[in-house]
Coordinates of N, CA and C in Angstrom, one line a residue:
M679 N 0.8 -1.2 0.0 CA 0.0 0.0 0.0 C 0.9 1.3 0.0
F680 N 1.9 1.3 0.9 CA 2.7 2.5 1.0 C 3.4 2.8 -0.3
S681 N 4.0 1.7 -0.9 CA 4.8 2.0 -2.1 C 3.9 2.4 -3.2
R682 N 2.6 1.9 -3.3 CA 1.7 2.3 -4.3 C 1.3 3.8 -4.1
L683 N 1.1 4.2 -2.9 CA 0.7 5.6 -2.6 C 1.8 6.5 -3.0
F684 N 3.1 6.1 -2.7 CA 4.2 7.1 -2.9 C 5.1 6.7 -4.0
G685 N 4.6 6.0 -5.0 CA 5.4 5.7 -6.1 C 5.9 7.0 -6.9
S686 N 7.1 6.9 -7.5 CA 7.6 8.1 -8.1 C 6.9 8.3 -9.4
K687 N 6.8 9.6 -9.8 CA 6.2 10.0 -11.1 C 6.9 11.2 -11.6
K688 N 6.9 11.5 -12.9 CA 7.5 12.7 -13.4 C 6.8 13.9 -13.0
K689 N 7.5 14.9 -12.5 CA 6.9 16.1 -12.0 C 6.8 17.1 -13.1
E690 N 5.6 17.8 -13.2 CA 5.4 18.8 -14.2 C 5.9 20.1 -13.7
K691 N 6.5 21.0 -14.5 CA 6.9 22.3 -14.1 C 5.7 23.2 -13.9
I692 N 5.6 23.8 -12.7 CA 4.5 24.7 -12.4 C 4.9 26.1 -12.7
T693 N 4.2 26.8 -13.6 CA 4.6 28.1 -14.1 C 3.7 29.2 -13.7
Q694 N 2.5 28.8 -13.1 CA 1.6 29.9 -12.6 C 0.7 29.3 -11.5
A695 N 0.1 30.1 -10.7 CA -0.7 29.7 -9.6 C -2.0 29.0 -10.2
Y696 N -2.7 28.4 -9.3 CA -3.9 27.6 -9.7 C -4.9 28.5 -10.4
N697 N -5.0 29.8 -10.0 CA -6.0 30.7 -10.5 C -5.4 31.6 -11.7
G698 N -4.3 31.2 -12.2 CA -3.7 31.9 -13.3 C -2.8 33.1 -12.9
N699 N -2.7 33.4 -11.6 CA -1.9 34.5 -11.2 C -0.4 34.1 -11.3
P700 N 0.5 35.1 -11.4 CA 1.9 34.8 -11.4 C 2.3 34.2 -10.1
L701 N 3.3 33.4 -10.1 CA 3.9 32.8 -8.9 C 4.6 33.9 -8.1
V702 N 4.6 33.8 -6.8 CA 5.3 34.7 -5.9 C 6.3 33.9 -5.2
N703 N 7.3 34.7 -4.7 CA 8.5 34.0 -4.0 C 8.5 34.1 -2.5
D704 N 7.3 34.3 -1.9 CA 7.1 34.3 -0.5 C 5.8 33.6 -0.2
L705 N 5.3 33.7 1.0 CA 4.1 33.1 1.4 C 2.9 34.0 1.4
S706 N 3.0 35.1 0.7 CA 1.9 36.1 0.7 C 0.6 35.5 0.0
F707 N 0.8 34.5 -0.8 CA -0.4 33.8 -1.5 C -1.3 33.1 -0.4
I708 N -0.7 32.7 0.7 CA -1.5 32.1 1.8 C -2.3 33.2 2.5
G709 N -1.7 34.4 2.7 CA -2.4 35.5 3.2 C -2.6 35.5 4.7
V710 N -3.4 34.6 5.2 CA -3.8 34.5 6.6 C -3.3 33.2 7.2
D711 N -2.5 33.3 8.2 CA -2.1 32.1 8.9 C -3.2 31.8 10.0
M712 N -3.7 30.6 10.0 CA -4.8 30.3 10.9 C -4.5 29.2 12.0
H713 N -3.2 28.9 12.2 CA -2.8 28.0 13.2 C -1.4 28.4 13.7
S714 N -1.4 28.9 15.0 CA -0.1 29.3 15.6 C -0.3 29.4 17.1
H715 N 0.8 29.7 17.8 CA 0.7 29.7 19.3 C 1.6 30.9 19.8
F716 N 1.0 32.1 19.6 CA 1.7 33.3 19.8 C 1.3 34.0 21.1
I717 N 0.3 33.6 21.9 CA -0.1 34.3 23.1 C 0.9 33.8 24.2
P718 N 1.6 34.7 24.8 CA 2.7 34.2 25.7 C 2.2 33.4 26.9
A719 N 3.0 32.4 27.2 CA 3.0 31.7 28.5 C 1.7 31.0 28.9
I720 N 0.9 30.6 27.8 CA -0.4 29.9 28.2 C -0.4 28.5 27.6
D721 N 0.6 28.2 26.7 CA 0.7 26.8 26.2 C 2.1 26.6 25.9
D722 N 2.4 25.7 25.0 CA 3.8 25.3 24.7 C 4.4 26.2 23.5
G723 N 3.7 27.3 23.2 CA 4.2 28.2 22.2 C 5.1 29.3 22.8
S724 N 4.9 30.5 22.3 CA 5.6 31.6 22.9 C 5.6 31.7 24.4
Q725 N 6.7 32.0 25.0 CA 6.8 32.1 26.4 C 6.9 33.5 27.0
S726 N 7.0 34.5 26.1 CA 7.2 35.9 26.5 C 6.6 36.8 25.4
I727 N 6.3 38.0 25.8 CA 5.9 39.0 24.8 C 7.0 39.3 23.8
E728 N 8.2 39.2 24.2 CA 9.3 39.5 23.3 C 9.4 38.4 22.3
D729 N 9.2 37.1 22.7 CA 9.2 36.0 21.7 C 8.1 36.2 20.7
T730 N 6.9 36.6 21.2 CA 5.8 36.8 20.4 C 6.0 37.8 19.3
I731 N 6.6 39.0 19.7 CA 6.9 40.0 18.8 C 7.9 39.5 17.7
E732 N 8.9 38.8 18.1 CA 9.9 38.3 17.2 C 9.2 37.3 16.2
L733 N 8.4 36.5 16.7 CA 7.7 35.5 15.8 C 6.8 36.2 14.8
I734 N 6.0 37.2 15.3 CA 5.1 37.9 14.4 C 5.9 38.7 13.4
T735 N 7.1 39.3 13.8 CA 7.9 39.9 12.8 C 8.4 38.9 11.7
N736 N 8.7 37.7 12.1 CA 9.1 36.7 11.2 C 7.9 36.4 10.2
M737 N 6.7 36.4 10.7 CA 5.5 36.2 9.9 C 5.4 37.2 8.8
Q738 N 5.6 38.5 9.2 CA 5.6 39.6 8.2 C 6.7 39.4 7.1
Q739 N 7.8 38.9 7.5 CA 8.9 38.7 6.6 C 8.6 37.6 5.6
L740 N 7.8 36.6 6.1 CA 7.4 35.5 5.2 C 6.3 35.9 4.2
G741 N 5.7 37.0 4.5 CA 4.7 37.5 3.6 C 3.2 37.5 4.1
Y742 N 3.0 37.0 5.3 CA 1.7 36.9 5.8 C 1.1 38.3 6.1
K743 N -0.2 38.4 5.9 CA -1.0 39.7 6.0 C -1.8 39.7 7.3
K744 N -2.2 38.6 7.8 CA -3.0 38.5 9.0 C -2.7 37.2 9.7
I745 N -3.1 37.2 11.0 CA -2.8 36.0 11.8 C -4.0 35.6 12.7
V746 N -4.4 34.4 12.7 CA -5.3 33.8 13.7 C -4.5 32.9 14.6
T747 N -4.2 33.3 15.8 CA -3.4 32.5 16.7 C -4.4 31.6 17.5
T748 N -3.9 30.4 17.8 CA -4.8 29.3 18.2 C -4.2 28.5 19.4
P749 N -4.2 29.1 20.6 CA -3.6 28.4 21.8 C -4.3 27.1 22.0
H750 N -3.6 26.1 22.6 CA -4.2 24.8 22.9 C -5.3 25.0 24.0
I751 N -6.4 24.3 23.8 CA -7.3 24.0 25.0 C -7.3 22.5 25.1
K752 N -6.5 22.0 26.1 CA -6.3 20.6 26.4 C -6.2 20.5 27.9
V753 N -7.3 20.0 28.6 CA -7.5 20.2 30.0 C -6.4 19.7 30.8
D754 N -5.8 18.6 30.5 CA -4.7 18.0 31.3 C -3.4 18.7 31.2
H755 N -3.2 19.5 30.2 CA -2.0 20.2 29.9 C -2.1 21.7 29.8
F756 N -3.1 22.2 29.1 CA -3.2 23.6 28.9 C -4.7 24.0 29.1
A757 N -5.1 24.2 30.3 CA -6.5 24.4 30.6 C -6.9 25.8 30.4
N758 N -6.8 26.2 29.1 CA -7.1 27.6 28.8 C -8.7 27.8 28.7
T759 N -9.1 29.0 28.7 CA -10.5 29.4 28.6 C -10.6 30.5 27.6
P760 N -11.7 30.8 27.1 CA -11.9 32.1 26.3 C -11.3 33.3 27.0
G761 N -11.4 33.3 28.3 CA -10.9 34.5 29.1 C -9.4 34.6 29.0
T762 N -8.7 33.5 29.3 CA -7.2 33.5 29.3 C -6.7 33.8 27.9
I763 N -7.4 33.3 26.9 CA -7.0 33.5 25.5 C -7.2 35.0 25.0
L764 N -8.4 35.5 25.3 CA -8.7 36.8 24.8 C -8.0 37.9 25.6
N765 N -7.8 37.6 26.9 CA -7.0 38.6 27.6 C -5.5 38.6 27.1
G766 N -5.0 37.4 26.8 CA -3.7 37.4 26.2 C -3.6 38.0 24.9
L767 N -4.6 37.9 24.1 CA -4.7 38.5 22.8 C -4.7 40.1 22.9
A768 N -5.4 40.6 23.9 CA -5.4 42.0 24.1 C -4.0 42.5 24.5
D769 N -3.2 41.7 25.2 CA -1.8 42.1 25.6 C -1.0 42.1 24.3
V770 N -1.1 41.1 23.4 CA -0.3 41.0 22.2 C -0.7 42.2 21.3
K771 N -1.9 42.5 21.2 CA -2.3 43.7 20.3 C -1.7 45.0 20.9
E772 N -1.7 45.2 22.2 CA -1.2 46.4 22.7 C 0.3 46.4 22.5
A773 N 1.0 45.3 22.6 CA 2.5 45.3 22.4 C 2.8 45.6 20.9
L774 N 2.0 45.1 20.0 CA 2.2 45.4 18.6 C 2.0 46.8 18.3
K775 N 1.0 47.4 18.9 CA 0.7 48.8 18.7 C 1.8 49.7 19.3
E776 N 2.3 49.3 20.5 CA 3.4 50.1 21.1 C 4.7 50.1 20.2
R777 N 4.9 49.0 19.5 CA 6.1 48.9 18.6 C 5.8 49.3 17.2
G778 N 4.6 49.8 16.9 CA 4.3 50.2 15.5 C 4.3 49.1 14.5
I779 N 3.9 47.9 14.9 CA 3.9 46.7 14.0 C 2.5 46.5 13.6
D780 N 2.3 46.7 12.3 CA 0.9 46.5 11.7 C 0.7 45.1 11.2
M781 N 0.1 44.3 12.1 CA -0.2 42.9 11.8 C -1.5 42.6 12.5
P782 N -2.6 42.6 11.7 CA -3.9 42.3 12.3 C -3.9 40.8 12.9
I783 N -4.4 40.7 14.1 CA -4.3 39.4 14.8 C -5.6 39.1 15.5
H784 N -6.1 37.9 15.4 CA -7.3 37.4 16.0 C -6.9 36.2 16.8
A785 N -7.8 35.7 17.7 CA -7.5 34.5 18.4 C -8.7 33.6 18.4
A786 N -8.4 32.3 18.2 CA -9.3 31.2 18.3 C -8.7 30.2 19.3
A787 N -8.8 28.9 19.0 CA -8.2 27.9 19.9 C -8.0 26.7 19.0
E788 N -7.0 25.9 19.5 CA -6.9 24.5 18.9 C -7.4 23.6 20.0
Y789 N -8.6 23.0 19.8 CA -9.2 22.2 20.7 C -8.8 20.7 20.6
Y790 N -8.4 20.1 21.7 CA -8.1 18.7 21.7 C -9.3 17.9 22.0
I791 N -9.6 17.0 21.1 CA -10.9 16.3 21.2 C -10.8 15.2 22.3
D792 N -11.5 15.4 23.4 CA -11.6 14.4 24.5 C -12.9 14.7 25.2
D793 N -13.1 14.0 26.3 CA -14.3 14.2 27.1 C -14.6 15.6 27.5
Y794 N -13.5 16.3 27.9 CA -13.6 17.7 28.3 C -14.1 18.6 27.1
F795 N -13.6 18.3 25.9 CA -14.1 19.0 24.8 C -15.6 18.8 24.6
L796 N -16.1 17.6 24.8 CA -17.5 17.4 24.6 C -18.3 18.2 25.7
Q797 N -17.7 18.3 26.9 CA -18.4 19.2 27.9 C -18.5 20.6 27.4
L798 N -17.4 21.1 26.8 CA -17.4 22.5 26.3 C -18.4 22.7 25.2
L799 N -18.4 21.7 24.3 CA -19.4 21.7 23.2 C -20.8 21.9 23.7
D800 N -21.1 21.3 24.8 CA -22.5 21.3 25.3 C -22.8 22.6 26.2
T801 N -21.7 23.2 26.7 CA -21.9 24.3 27.7 C -21.4 25.7 27.3
E802 N -20.6 25.8 26.3 CA -20.2 27.2 26.0 C -20.0 27.3 24.5
Q803 N -19.9 28.6 24.0 CA -19.6 28.9 22.6 C -18.1 28.7 22.4
L804 N -17.8 27.9 21.3 CA -16.4 27.7 21.0 C -15.8 28.9 20.3
L805 N -14.5 29.0 20.5 CA -13.7 30.1 19.8 C -13.4 29.6 18.3
T806 N -13.8 30.4 17.4 CA -13.7 30.0 16.0 C -12.6 30.7 15.2
V807 N -12.0 30.0 14.3 CA -11.0 30.7 13.4 C -11.7 31.8 12.6
W808 N -12.8 31.6 12.1 CA -13.7 32.6 11.5 C -15.0 32.0 11.2
K809 N -16.1 32.8 11.2 CA -17.4 32.3 11.0 C -17.7 31.1 12.0
N810 N -18.0 30.0 11.6 CA -18.3 28.8 12.4 C -17.2 27.8 12.5
E811 N -16.0 28.1 11.9 CA -15.0 27.1 11.7 C -14.1 26.9 13.0
V812 N -14.0 25.7 13.5 CA -13.3 25.4 14.7 C -12.2 24.5 14.4
L813 N -11.0 24.9 14.9 CA -9.8 24.0 14.7 C -9.7 23.0 15.8
V814 N -9.6 21.7 15.4 CA -9.5 20.6 16.4 C -8.3 19.7 16.1
E815 N -7.9 19.0 17.1 CA -6.8 18.0 16.9 C -7.2 16.8 17.7
I816 N -6.6 15.7 17.3 CA -6.8 14.4 18.0 C -5.4 13.8 18.5
S817 N -5.5 12.7 19.2 CA -4.3 12.1 19.7 C -3.3 11.7 18.6
F818 N -2.0 11.9 18.8 CA -1.0 11.5 17.9 C -0.8 10.0 18.0
M819 N -1.3 9.4 19.1 CA -1.0 8.0 19.4 C -2.1 7.0 18.9
F820 N -3.4 7.4 19.2 CA -4.5 6.5 19.0 C -5.7 7.3 18.4
E821 N -6.3 6.7 17.4 CA -7.5 7.3 16.9 C -8.7 7.2 17.8
P822 N -9.3 8.3 18.1 CA -10.5 8.2 19.0 C -11.5 7.3 18.4
I823 N -12.1 6.4 19.3 CA -13.0 5.4 18.8 C -14.3 6.0 18.4
N824 N -14.6 7.2 19.0 CA -15.9 7.8 18.7 C -15.8 9.1 17.9
L825 N -14.7 9.2 17.1 CA -14.4 10.4 16.3 C -15.6 10.8 15.4
H826 N -16.1 9.9 14.7 CA -17.2 10.2 13.8 C -18.4 10.7 14.5
D827 N -18.7 10.2 15.7 CA -19.8 10.7 16.5 C -19.6 12.1 17.0
I828 N -18.3 12.4 17.3 CA -17.9 13.7 17.8 C -18.1 14.7 16.7
I829 N -17.6 14.4 15.5 CA -17.7 15.3 14.3 C -19.2 15.5 14.0
F830 N -20.0 14.5 14.2 CA -21.5 14.7 13.9 C -22.0 15.7 15.0
R831 N -21.6 15.6 16.2 CA -22.1 16.5 17.3 C -21.6 17.9 17.0
L832 N -20.4 18.1 16.5 CA -19.9 19.4 16.2 C -20.7 20.0 15.0
T833 N -20.9 19.3 14.0 CA -21.7 19.8 12.9 C -23.2 20.0 13.2
S834 N -23.7 19.2 14.1 CA -25.1 19.4 14.5 C -25.3 20.6 15.4
K835 N -24.2 21.1 16.0 CA -24.2 22.3 16.8 C -24.0 23.5 15.9
G836 N -23.8 23.3 14.6 CA -23.6 24.4 13.7 C -22.1 24.8 13.4
Y837 N -21.2 23.9 13.9 CA -19.8 24.2 13.7 C -19.2 23.5 12.5
Q838 N -18.2 24.1 11.9 CA -17.5 23.4 10.8 C -16.1 23.0 11.3
P839 N -15.8 21.7 11.5 CA -14.5 21.4 12.1 C -13.4 21.5 11.0
I840 N -12.3 22.0 11.5 CA -11.0 21.9 10.7 C -10.1 21.0 11.4
M841 N -9.7 19.9 10.8 CA -8.8 18.9 11.4 C -7.4 19.4 11.3
A842 N -6.7 19.7 12.4 CA -5.3 20.2 12.4 C -4.4 19.0 12.0
H843 N -3.4 19.4 11.2 CA -2.3 18.5 10.8 C -2.6 17.0 10.7
P844 N -3.5 16.6 9.8 CA -3.9 15.2 9.7 C -2.7 14.3 9.2
E845 N -1.7 14.9 8.5 CA -0.6 14.2 8.1 C 0.3 13.7 9.2
R846 N 0.1 14.2 10.4 CA 0.9 13.8 11.6 C 0.3 12.6 12.4
Y847 N -0.9 12.2 12.0 CA -1.6 11.1 12.7 C -1.1 9.8 12.0
M848 N -0.1 9.2 12.6 CA 0.6 8.1 11.9 C -0.3 6.9 11.6
Y849 N -1.3 6.7 12.5 CA -2.2 5.5 12.3 C -3.1 5.6 11.0
Y850 N -3.1 6.8 10.4 CA -3.8 6.9 9.1 C -2.9 6.7 7.9
H851 N -1.6 6.6 8.1 CA -0.7 6.7 6.9 C -0.9 5.5 6.0
H852 N -1.3 4.4 6.4 CA -1.5 3.3 5.5 C -2.9 3.0 5.1
D853 N -3.8 4.0 5.4 CA -5.2 3.9 5.1 C -5.7 5.2 4.7
F854 N -5.5 5.6 3.5 CA -5.9 6.9 3.0 C -7.4 7.1 3.0
D855 N -8.2 6.0 3.1 CA -9.6 6.1 3.2 C -10.0 6.8 4.4
K856 N -9.2 6.8 5.5 CA -9.5 7.6 6.7 C -9.6 9.1 6.4
Y857 N -8.7 9.6 5.6 CA -8.7 11.0 5.2 C -10.0 11.3 4.4
E858 N -10.3 10.4 3.5 CA -11.5 10.6 2.7 C -12.8 10.6 3.6
E859 N -12.8 9.8 4.6 CA -13.9 9.7 5.6 C -14.0 11.0 6.3
L860 N -12.9 11.6 6.7 CA -12.9 12.9 7.4 C -13.6 14.0 6.5
K861 N -13.1 14.0 5.3 CA -13.7 14.9 4.3 C -15.2 14.7 4.1
D862 N -15.5 13.4 3.9 CA -16.9 13.1 3.7 C -17.8 13.4 4.8
R863 N -17.3 13.4 6.0 CA -18.1 13.7 7.2 C -18.1 15.2 7.6
G864 N -17.5 16.0 6.7 CA -17.6 17.4 6.8 C -16.4 18.2 7.4
C865 N -15.3 17.5 7.5 CA -14.1 18.2 8.0 C -13.3 18.9 6.9
Y866 N -12.9 20.1 7.2 CA -11.8 20.6 6.4 C -10.5 20.1 7.0
L867 N -9.5 20.0 6.1 CA -8.1 19.5 6.5 C -7.1 20.6 6.4
Q868 N -6.3 20.7 7.5 CA -5.2 21.7 7.5 C -3.9 21.1 7.6
M869 N -3.0 21.4 6.6 CA -1.7 20.9 6.6 C -0.7 21.9 7.3
N870 N 0.2 21.3 8.1 CA 1.3 22.1 8.7 C 2.3 22.4 7.7
L871 N 2.7 23.6 7.6 CA 3.7 24.0 6.6 C 5.0 23.3 6.8
G872 N 5.4 23.0 8.1 CA 6.6 22.3 8.4 C 6.5 20.8 7.9
A873 N 5.3 20.3 7.7 CA 5.2 18.9 7.3 C 5.8 18.7 5.9
I874 N 5.4 19.6 5.0 CA 5.8 19.5 3.6 C 7.2 20.0 3.4
A875 N 7.7 20.7 4.4 CA 9.2 21.1 4.4 C 10.1 20.0 5.0
G876 N 9.5 18.9 5.6 CA 10.3 17.8 6.1 C 10.6 17.9 7.6
Y877 N 10.0 18.8 8.3 CA 10.4 19.1 9.7 C 10.0 17.9 10.6
Y878 N 8.9 17.2 10.2 CA 8.4 16.1 11.1 C 8.9 14.7 10.6
G879 N 9.8 14.7 9.6 CA 10.3 13.4 9.1 C 9.8 13.1 7.7
K880 N 10.5 12.1 7.2 CA 10.3 11.7 5.8 C 8.9 11.2 5.5
Q881 N 8.4 10.4 6.4 CA 7.1 9.8 6.2 C 6.0 10.8 6.2
V882 N 6.0 11.7 7.2 CA 5.0 12.7 7.3 C 5.1 13.6 6.1
K883 N 6.3 13.9 5.6 CA 6.4 14.7 4.4 C 5.8 14.1 3.2
Q884 N 6.0 12.8 3.1 CA 5.4 12.0 2.0 C 3.9 12.0 2.0
V885 N 3.4 11.9 3.2 CA 1.9 11.9 3.4 C 1.3 13.3 3.0
A886 N 2.0 14.3 3.5 CA 1.6 15.7 3.3 C 1.6 15.9 1.8
E887 N 2.6 15.5 1.1 CA 2.7 15.7 -0.4 C 1.6 15.0 -1.1
K888 N 1.3 13.8 -0.7 CA 0.3 13.0 -1.3 C -1.1 13.6 -1.1
L889 N -1.4 14.0 0.1 CA -2.7 14.7 0.4 C -2.8 16.0 -0.4
F890 N -1.7 16.7 -0.4 CA -1.7 18.0 -1.2 C -2.0 17.8 -2.7
D891 N -1.3 16.8 -3.2 CA -1.4 16.5 -4.7 C -2.9 16.0 -5.0
M892 N -3.5 15.4 -4.0 CA -4.9 14.9 -4.2 C -5.9 16.0 -4.0
G893 N -5.4 17.2 -3.6 CA -6.3 18.3 -3.4 C -7.2 18.2 -2.1
M894 N -6.6 17.5 -1.1 CA -7.4 17.2 0.1 C -7.3 18.3 1.1
Y895 N -6.3 19.2 1.0 CA -6.2 20.2 2.0 C -7.0 21.4 1.7
D896 N -7.6 22.0 2.7 CA -8.4 23.2 2.6 C -7.6 24.4 3.1
Y897 N -6.7 24.2 4.1 CA -5.9 25.2 4.8 C -4.5 24.8 4.9
I898 N -3.6 25.8 5.0 CA -2.2 25.6 5.4 C -2.0 26.5 6.6
G899 N -1.4 25.9 7.7 CA -1.1 26.7 8.9 C 0.4 26.5 9.2
T900 N 1.0 27.5 9.8 CA 2.3 27.3 10.3 C 2.5 26.4 11.5
D901 N 1.4 26.4 12.4 CA 1.5 25.8 13.7 C 2.8 26.3 14.4
M902 N 3.1 27.5 14.2 CA 4.4 28.1 14.7 C 4.3 28.2 16.2
H903 N 5.3 27.7 16.9 CA 5.4 27.7 18.4 C 6.7 28.6 18.8
N904 N 7.7 28.5 18.0 CA 9.0 29.0 18.4 C 9.8 29.4 17.2
L905 N 11.0 29.9 17.5 CA 11.9 30.4 16.4 C 12.4 29.3 15.5
K906 N 12.5 28.1 16.0 CA 12.9 27.0 15.2 C 11.8 26.8 14.1
H907 N 10.6 26.8 14.4 CA 9.5 26.7 13.4 C 9.6 27.9 12.4
A908 N 9.9 29.1 12.9 CA 10.1 30.2 12.0 C 11.2 30.0 11.0
E909 N 12.3 29.4 11.5 CA 13.4 29.1 10.6 C 13.0 28.0 9.5
V910 N 12.2 27.0 9.9 CA 11.8 26.0 8.9 C 10.9 26.7 7.9
A911 N 10.0 27.6 8.3 CA 9.2 28.3 7.3 C 10.1 29.1 6.4
Q912 N 11.1 29.8 6.9 CA 12.0 30.6 6.1 C 12.7 29.8 5.0
T913 N 13.0 28.5 5.3 CA 13.7 27.7 4.3 C 12.9 27.5 3.0
L914 N 11.6 27.6 3.1 CA 10.7 27.5 2.0 C 11.0 28.6 0.9
L915 N 11.4 29.7 1.4 CA 11.6 30.9 0.5 C 12.8 30.6 -0.4
S916 N 13.6 29.7 -0.1 CA 14.7 29.3 -1.0 C 14.5 28.0 -1.8
N917 N 13.2 27.6 -1.8 CA 12.8 26.4 -2.5 C 11.7 26.8 -3.5
P918 N 12.1 27.3 -4.7 CA 11.1 27.8 -5.6 C 10.1 26.7 -6.1
D919 N 10.6 25.5 -6.3 CA 9.8 24.4 -6.7 C 8.7 24.1 -5.7
L920 N 9.0 24.1 -4.4 CA 8.0 23.8 -3.4 C 7.0 25.0 -3.3
L921 N 7.6 26.2 -3.4 CA 6.7 27.4 -3.3 C 5.7 27.3 -4.5
A922 N 6.2 27.0 -5.7 CA 5.3 26.8 -6.8 C 4.2 25.8 -6.6
K923 N 4.6 24.6 -6.0 CA 3.7 23.5 -5.8 C 2.6 24.0 -4.8
L924 N 3.0 24.7 -3.8 CA 2.0 25.2 -2.8 C 1.0 26.2 -3.4
Q925 N 1.4 26.8 -4.5 CA 0.5 27.8 -5.2 C -0.4 27.1 -6.2
S926 N -0.2 25.8 -6.4 CA -0.9 25.1 -7.5 C -2.3 24.7 -7.1
K927 N -2.7 24.8 -5.8 CA -4.0 24.3 -5.4 C -4.7 25.5 -4.6
P928 N -6.0 25.5 -4.7 CA -6.7 26.6 -4.0 C -6.7 26.3 -2.5
L929 N -6.7 27.4 -1.8 CA -6.7 27.4 -0.3 C -7.8 28.3 0.2
R930 N -8.3 28.0 1.4 CA -9.3 28.8 2.0 C -8.7 30.0 2.8
N931 N -7.4 29.9 3.1 CA -6.8 30.9 4.0 C -7.1 32.4 3.5
P932 N -7.0 32.7 2.3 CA -7.2 34.1 1.9 C -8.6 34.6 2.1
M933 N -9.6 33.7 2.3 CA -11.0 34.0 2.5 C -11.2 34.6 3.9
I934 N -10.4 34.2 4.9 CA -10.6 34.6 6.3 C -10.7 36.1 6.5
Q935 N -11.8 36.5 7.1 CA -12.0 37.9 7.4 C -12.2 38.2 8.9
F936 N -11.6 39.2 9.4 CA -11.9 39.6 10.8 C -11.5 41.1 11.0

């Protein structure tokens, strides 16, 4: 199965973006990053306002125009609430203003799907990337046995789930039907930029490339936590073939408004 999925084929030279626009040599075609961890000291992302400013400055250099930052909500590790997130967002906005940095930033959350998430779904309004779209993640080790039921509950509540970095869920790698099922059940799929750059290893890179070529991804997110992730994103700017590839498929990122 694996060899069939990732068999070699001749690559066609990409000379223009999917919509006929000229290719660009940065990430401005993505426009809005919708997965990052820039609010200081509330999860495993930025740990200080100085780190946050440096990371956001890097985002500007990459060509991004807006940011939706998405702290973890994972009760056993990062028990964030809309209050902690939005208060932190206000601090980031003030720091950007003081330094004269023009980068519109909004906050949502990256929700870990577990029993606590189901409680939140029943008791409070979830933080959305935009409109009704909610960024969710699942275990890297085990597929939730009731995932399809949870997706149904989300959509029944009027939310549109975005599955974060599906290429990193190793238990799906030999069964691409699982990705099709996520799409069929109403999930958007979000690729981590570092995945296709090779940051998470060869196998994750191959899966990301395959899903991208199949047109399965709706969003690309940096999932940026730290300067190492920023450096990985910067390497893409010196890879014109990969930049061209990323511009060959439509993305929802530029549609995000806030």
